[in-house]
Amino acid sequence: MFENAKFVIDSREAFEGCIFVALKGERTDGHYYVREALEKGAALAVVERPVDVQKEKLYFVEDTRLFLQELAKQKIVKHEPKIVGITGSNGKTTAKEMIHHCLGEEIAFRNPGNLNTEIGLPLSILNDYRGQPYMILEMAMNKPGDIATLCRIAQPHVSVLLNVGTAHRGVAGGDEQILKGKLEIVENMRENGIAILHNDPRILERVRSRDFVTFGFQSGDYRLTSYVYEGLSTRAWYETPKGVHQLRFSTIFNVGQLVNVAAILAVFDVLDLRVDLTKLESFVPVGGRFRVLLIDEVYVVDDTYNASLESFKVAVETLKKLGERTYAVVGSIKEQGVYSQETHRQLGKILEQLDGVFVYNVDHEIDSMECSKILLKSDEPEVIVTKLKNLLRRKDAVLFKASRAVGMEKVVNLFLGGKAE
Ligand code: ADP
């Protein structure tokens, strides 16, 4: 009955013929919006309790969330795709997009980055999966249990754990909780599945019985051995159990992203896929996710989509390799909860390596950060951009980075003023 149906959970997005699923969220309850969805043309509303609308328009289930998840699961059972599940604190979206770019839409489905949760994942499978033989799925966690739920919907044949860092640790409840939550991707994969694990002792000592291969920087079964930047490209060398690869990427990747490519090479091998690696070389990241531009001979790193200590570390490392003088415009790392002060203290230390730091303190959470390289603190993009432009000269490198909620893209867009393309 629901085959080929399109599902919507936000009544504002309802359209003719769609199926509206009323979910109870933290802030509101979809049951209040059933009428609006039907007025907008929804053919049916899936609900848990009666709503005052035409009865024939309601489809009752015990739990609307489980309903979505079960339906997505059934679709997977029907098509039997090989599933690659990817999790980790940093780099999920880019790794998933790179694999998908290599395999192509005809044979591989992938979930968009913002549809990587217990609701988003089933929604994207139900609405957009067309029966391709491979599924490349980004699996996100807020708290332990989340990834186990995602694995119940789409149980991976190959589970990739990119890294375990400190992103969202305020929400997850601490570093141990993050590790525990992420390991669920290994504990809940298929019986004969293969895990691809970052060569981090914290991870490996917790994974014993399962079949796995490792990847890392100068360590692991699949390893990045070295890399250099040339203009706007990156040359990187890899050693794998199947041989040696030299790749020349048409963009600047930071060392974290380059290490993730070792995991991607492992994915291709364990699935026995012969992939044209020139496709991997031609991948260019989307704006905001460590996209590097060369403007008036200044390297500009737009990394405004999100931030964590680990992603700051690799960004600064790369910046030091790119520029003769290095600067950063930085904002808060969000979702750190009780760890916020400690996180910003550590951030201050990382930024000591630079020649100058501009703090975009629109939300003031970053105000606790101490760093001797701070040149200016301001909540006005114009003030920062004017001072920065006066300072920069050719061969410099500048990084723009903060958690997304900070809105750092305002500053980078003003700085670029249409020069990004
Ligand atoms: P996610 O979907 O996990 O948030 P993205 O692909 O959007 O990942 O990248 C987020 C940030 O993580 C970027 O700043 C990127 O440079 C950084 N990053 C990617 N891989 C690593 C890694 N292995 N270690 C540290 N930072 C990384």
XYZ file of C-alpha atoms and ligand atoms in Angstrom:
448
model
C 0.000 0.000 0.000
C 2.880 2.398 0.675
C 5.012 1.401 -2.273
C 6.242 4.457 -4.215
C 4.603 6.771 -1.693
C 6.352 9.996 -0.670
C 6.451 10.672 3.048
C 6.470 14.024 4.782
C 6.818 14.758 8.509
C 6.535 18.555 8.343
C 3.085 19.775 7.318
C 4.627 22.868 5.712
C 6.259 20.557 3.199
C 3.111 18.545 2.455
C 2.077 18.303 -1.199
C -0.591 16.652 -3.334
C -0.671 12.899 -2.800
C 2.013 12.645 -0.104
C 1.648 10.742 3.141
C 1.968 12.797 6.285
C 3.433 10.987 9.290
C 2.583 12.622 12.632
C 5.634 12.368 14.872
C 5.899 13.518 18.445
C 9.012 15.639 18.857
C 10.548 17.410 21.819
C 8.997 20.742 20.982
C 5.788 19.871 19.201
C 3.557 17.041 18.084
C 2.802 16.309 14.424
C -0.755 15.351 15.368
C -1.522 19.083 15.695
C -0.659 19.581 12.051
C -2.618 16.740 10.447
C -5.398 19.018 9.288
C -2.956 21.442 7.657
C -1.153 18.579 5.880
C -4.438 17.209 4.535
C -5.491 20.684 3.376
C -2.263 20.898 1.456
C -3.177 17.702 -0.377
C -1.737 14.852 1.712
C -3.541 11.666 0.700
C -3.302 10.133 4.154
C -2.031 10.897 7.621
C -0.332 8.202 9.692
C -1.273 8.813 13.316
C -1.158 7.275 16.777
C -4.386 8.794 18.067
C -7.628 10.185 16.637
C -7.574 13.644 15.111
C -10.632 15.642 14.182
C -10.523 15.198 10.393
C -12.187 12.878 7.872
C -11.728 9.361 9.281
C -10.836 7.770 5.941
C -7.799 10.024 5.797
C -6.269 8.528 8.920
C -4.106 5.438 9.153
C -3.628 4.316 12.750
C -0.414 2.768 14.033
C 0.879 2.234 17.536
C 4.100 4.170 17.043
C 4.592 6.455 14.041
C 8.370 6.532 14.476
C 8.589 2.737 14.422
C 6.218 2.690 11.479
C 8.664 4.763 9.405
C 11.609 2.644 10.511
C 9.867 -0.672 9.811
C 8.747 0.426 6.376
C 12.277 1.506 5.455
C 13.588 -1.797 6.719
C 11.093 -3.708 4.578
C 12.220 -1.783 1.526
C 15.785 -2.821 2.239
C 14.807 -6.459 2.749
C 13.055 -6.345 -0.623
C 16.005 -4.972 -2.597
C 18.865 -6.538 -0.588
C 21.485 -3.842 -1.226
C 25.001 -4.153 0.145
C 25.088 -1.587 2.926
C 28.093 0.492 3.943
C 27.461 2.310 7.232
C 29.772 5.217 8.058
C 30.118 6.894 11.404
C 32.771 8.873 13.258
C 33.162 12.268 14.844
C 34.540 13.938 11.727
C 34.421 13.430 7.996
C 31.311 11.270 7.542
C 29.642 13.425 4.919
C 32.750 13.898 2.816
C 33.711 10.198 2.967
C 30.201 9.140 2.007
C 30.055 11.664 -0.835
C 33.442 10.501 -2.142
C 32.361 6.857 -2.251
C 29.110 7.817 -3.915
C 30.925 10.018 -6.421
C 33.098 7.028 -7.399
C 30.276 4.517 -7.683
C 27.676 6.814 -9.266
C 23.972 7.273 -8.602
C 23.010 4.338 -10.824
C 24.527 1.751 -8.546
C 24.746 3.551 -5.221
C 22.222 5.295 -3.006
C 23.354 7.662 -0.260
C 21.428 9.582 2.386
C 21.907 13.347 2.511
C 24.022 14.587 5.446
C 21.091 16.037 7.317
C 19.063 12.830 6.964
C 21.349 10.706 9.090
C 19.210 10.140 12.187
C 16.557 7.658 13.302
C 13.943 9.717 11.466
C 15.992 11.214 8.635
C 17.521 7.928 7.522
C 14.243 6.013 7.085
C 12.682 9.053 5.422
C 15.448 9.299 2.858
C 15.330 5.557 2.167
C 11.562 5.603 1.726
C 11.480 8.713 -0.436
C 14.610 8.407 -2.538
C 16.032 4.882 -2.606
C 15.431 3.396 -6.064
C 16.666 -0.147 -5.495
C 20.359 0.433 -6.296
C 22.645 -2.492 -5.343
C 24.700 -0.404 -2.888
C 23.713 1.885 -0.048
C 26.298 4.251 1.382
C 24.841 5.519 4.626
C 26.057 8.188 6.962
C 24.998 7.310 10.504
C 25.049 10.038 13.144
C 24.747 9.786 16.878
C 23.690 12.171 19.575
C 23.655 9.604 22.347
C 24.410 5.906 22.853
C 21.676 3.797 21.289
C 21.210 6.009 18.219
C 23.512 4.050 15.945
C 22.118 0.709 17.125
C 18.702 1.996 16.024
C 20.046 2.997 12.617
C 21.653 -0.432 12.244
C 18.331 -2.098 13.001
C 16.864 -0.240 10.024
C 19.813 -0.707 7.657
C 22.195 -3.296 9.032
C 25.646 -2.725 7.506
C 27.637 -5.368 5.645
C 30.579 -3.008 5.990
C 30.868 -0.725 9.022
C 33.282 2.193 8.868
C 34.352 3.972 12.050
C 36.325 7.016 10.927
C 37.413 8.436 14.264
C 36.238 9.046 17.776
C 36.679 12.633 18.887
C 34.974 15.223 21.039
C 32.300 16.617 18.691
C 28.911 17.088 20.426
C 30.289 15.752 23.700
C 27.978 17.966 25.710
C 24.976 16.315 24.065
C 26.389 12.777 24.129
C 27.338 12.988 27.808
C 31.125 12.732 27.632
C 33.956 11.043 25.756
C 33.258 7.511 27.017
C 29.649 7.837 25.872
C 30.825 8.944 22.424
C 33.118 5.943 22.100
C 30.435 3.562 23.340
C 27.829 5.027 21.001
C 30.046 4.890 17.935
C 31.137 1.309 18.576
C 27.526 0.295 18.089
C 28.161 0.401 14.356
C 30.503 -2.571 14.805
C 28.438 -4.404 17.414
C 25.301 -4.182 15.288
C 26.606 -4.981 11.823
C 25.720 -8.220 10.018
C 26.967 -11.500 11.396
C 29.543 -11.911 8.622
C 30.128 -8.181 8.169
C 33.529 -6.499 8.031
C 34.479 -3.450 10.061
C 36.914 -0.793 8.839
C 38.347 0.873 11.893
C 40.528 3.870 12.569
C 43.799 2.521 13.934
C 43.223 4.031 17.356
C 44.025 1.847 20.386
C 40.966 3.205 22.210
C 38.809 1.688 19.480
C 40.775 -1.482 18.835
C 40.959 -2.585 22.450
C 37.161 -2.557 22.573
C 36.684 -4.579 19.367
C 37.957 -8.122 19.692
C 35.885 -10.831 18.122
C 34.736 -9.139 14.927
C 36.393 -9.313 11.545
C 38.068 -5.962 10.855
C 40.761 -4.111 8.938
C 42.376 -0.901 10.136
C 43.400 2.383 8.517
C 45.401 5.381 9.657
C 48.206 7.835 9.118
C 51.406 5.856 8.663
C 49.785 2.956 10.505
C 47.119 0.316 9.947
C 46.376 -2.098 7.098
C 45.364 0.776 4.818
C 47.577 3.773 5.445
C 48.336 7.224 4.214
C 52.136 7.261 4.088
C 52.772 10.880 3.043
C 51.270 13.872 1.263
C 52.234 17.218 -0.255
C 50.309 20.227 -1.491
C 50.936 21.619 -4.962
C 49.016 24.805 -5.796
C 45.409 23.814 -5.316
C 45.967 20.074 -5.459
C 47.116 17.379 -3.075
C 49.411 14.481 -3.872
C 49.091 11.583 -1.450
C 50.642 8.137 -1.163
C 48.881 5.087 0.239
C 49.928 1.558 1.087
C 47.289 -1.145 1.201
C 47.413 -4.950 1.425
C 46.766 -4.937 -2.344
C 49.479 -2.486 -3.333
C 50.614 1.105 -3.435
C 48.599 4.046 -4.751
C 49.663 7.548 -5.586
C 46.669 9.846 -5.850
C 46.560 13.428 -7.028
C 43.446 15.155 -5.761
C 42.194 18.237 -7.551
C 41.654 20.025 -4.272
C 43.395 20.576 -0.944
C 42.444 17.913 1.581
C 43.554 18.096 5.195
C 45.344 15.171 6.772
C 42.138 13.938 8.453
C 40.351 13.778 5.136
C 43.364 12.110 3.500
C 43.378 9.441 6.208
C 39.674 8.885 5.566
C 40.557 8.117 1.948
C 42.508 5.124 3.266
C 39.221 3.902 4.784
C 37.528 4.453 1.438
C 40.163 2.342 -0.338
C 39.433 -0.371 2.239
C 35.697 -0.148 1.500
C 36.335 -0.722 -2.201
C 38.570 -3.703 -1.441
C 36.320 -5.474 1.034
C 33.396 -5.095 -1.364
C 35.644 -6.302 -4.168
C 34.793 -3.248 -6.256
C 37.130 -2.230 -9.053
C 36.840 1.510 -8.889
C 38.354 4.034 -11.246
C 40.439 6.018 -8.756
C 40.632 9.038 -11.046
C 37.037 9.613 -9.922
C 38.277 9.853 -6.360
C 40.939 12.304 -7.480
C 38.392 14.590 -9.126
C 36.136 14.904 -6.077
C 35.712 18.474 -4.847
C 34.107 19.179 -1.463
C 30.991 21.239 -1.153
C 31.235 24.763 0.289
C 31.774 24.991 4.025
C 33.359 21.535 4.401
C 37.021 22.377 4.183
C 36.846 23.960 0.745
C 40.092 25.687 -0.169
C 40.226 28.560 -2.636
C 43.173 30.547 -3.935
C 42.179 34.192 -4.182
C 44.665 36.915 -5.085
C 47.383 34.405 -4.102
C 45.910 33.950 -0.637
C 44.718 30.514 0.429
C 41.205 30.817 1.831
C 39.828 27.846 3.748
C 36.058 27.812 4.078
C 35.390 25.328 6.889
C 32.311 27.043 8.230
C 29.923 24.084 8.207
C 30.952 22.677 11.564
C 33.718 22.541 14.141
C 35.276 20.322 16.774
C 38.704 20.267 18.401
C 39.869 17.493 16.078
C 38.740 19.230 12.913
C 40.368 22.482 14.129
C 43.612 20.592 14.712
C 43.823 19.197 11.184
C 42.690 22.506 9.679
C 45.483 24.397 11.458
C 48.008 21.735 10.462
C 47.076 22.198 6.822
C 47.029 25.969 7.062
C 50.626 25.890 8.330
C 51.638 23.919 5.262
C 49.820 26.242 2.864
C 50.686 29.758 3.963
C 53.834 31.686 4.791
C 51.778 33.547 7.380
C 48.621 31.990 8.791
C 45.426 33.545 10.166
C 42.064 32.318 11.314
C 38.647 33.784 11.889
C 37.091 31.551 14.499
C 33.855 31.142 16.403
C 32.519 28.860 19.132
C 32.489 25.095 19.113
C 28.898 24.340 20.095
C 27.203 21.382 21.791
C 29.972 21.024 24.355
C 27.741 21.486 27.405
C 29.732 21.287 30.634
C 32.929 20.788 28.605
C 32.586 24.143 26.845
C 35.254 26.024 28.820
C 37.717 23.151 28.597
C 37.104 22.789 24.847
C 37.703 26.495 24.215
C 40.788 26.419 26.416
C 42.193 23.653 24.218
C 41.134 25.527 21.102
C 43.141 28.529 22.294
C 46.209 26.313 22.533
C 45.748 24.950 19.005
C 45.429 28.500 17.654
C 48.714 29.574 19.290
C 50.427 28.072 16.215
C 48.996 30.800 13.974
C 50.194 34.341 13.336
C 46.889 35.968 14.174
C 43.361 35.117 15.279
C 40.115 37.025 14.764
C 37.285 35.986 17.049
C 33.752 36.268 15.694
C 32.017 36.229 19.060
C 28.434 36.691 17.992
C 27.260 34.163 20.641
C 29.974 34.923 23.251
C 30.510 31.251 24.152
C 34.048 31.541 22.789
C 34.823 34.533 25.027
C 36.372 32.186 27.614
C 39.101 31.241 25.122
C 42.565 32.514 25.935
C 45.083 32.829 23.143
C 47.981 35.256 22.820
C 47.420 35.512 19.053
C 44.004 37.192 19.218
C 44.085 40.404 17.151
C 40.433 41.315 17.339
C 37.153 40.198 18.863
C 33.971 41.390 17.217
C 30.406 40.339 16.526
C 30.332 42.421 13.341
C 31.442 40.665 10.146
C 32.262 44.039 8.484
C 34.718 44.983 11.224
C 36.523 41.650 10.999
C 36.643 41.551 7.212
C 37.954 45.121 6.911
C 40.797 44.508 9.352
C 41.619 41.117 7.841
C 41.766 42.487 4.309
C 44.143 45.246 5.417
C 46.440 42.675 6.933
C 46.581 39.943 4.286
C 49.207 39.786 1.595
C 50.110 37.208 -1.051
C 51.164 33.743 0.145
C 49.166 34.069 3.350
C 46.554 31.498 4.350
C 43.358 32.198 6.257
C 40.862 29.804 7.831
C 37.204 30.533 8.577
C 35.808 28.049 11.069
C 33.140 27.669 13.752
C 30.169 25.474 14.526
C 27.347 26.000 12.093
C 25.042 27.678 14.596
C 27.531 30.575 14.772
C 26.792 31.563 11.169
C 30.426 32.039 10.142
C 29.356 31.814 6.495
C 28.255 35.456 6.822
C 31.855 36.442 7.448
C 33.365 34.265 4.735
C 30.781 35.376 2.172
C 31.458 39.015 2.974
C 35.189 38.381 2.716
C 34.857 36.610 -0.608
C 32.359 39.124 -2.010
C 31.490 36.934 -4.982
C 35.031 35.773 -5.643
C 34.383 32.148 -4.679
C 33.524 30.748 -8.117
P 30.723 15.172 9.296
O 29.637 14.797 8.349
O 31.193 14.002 10.111
O 30.459 16.381 10.124
P 32.280 16.547 7.202
O 32.683 15.793 6.004
O 31.153 17.518 7.082
O 31.988 15.496 8.366
O 33.582 17.267 7.778
C 33.519 17.980 8.987
C 34.851 18.500 9.403
O 35.679 17.426 9.820
C 35.632 19.245 8.356
O 36.163 20.387 8.990
C 36.749 18.285 7.981
O 37.899 18.959 7.564
C 36.988 17.563 9.283
N 37.569 16.213 9.201
C 37.352 15.272 8.274
N 38.005 14.135 8.572
C 38.677 14.345 9.745
C 39.512 13.558 10.597
N 39.810 12.298 10.286
N 40.011 14.133 11.715
C 39.719 15.389 12.038
N 38.921 16.186 11.287
C 38.386 15.682 10.145
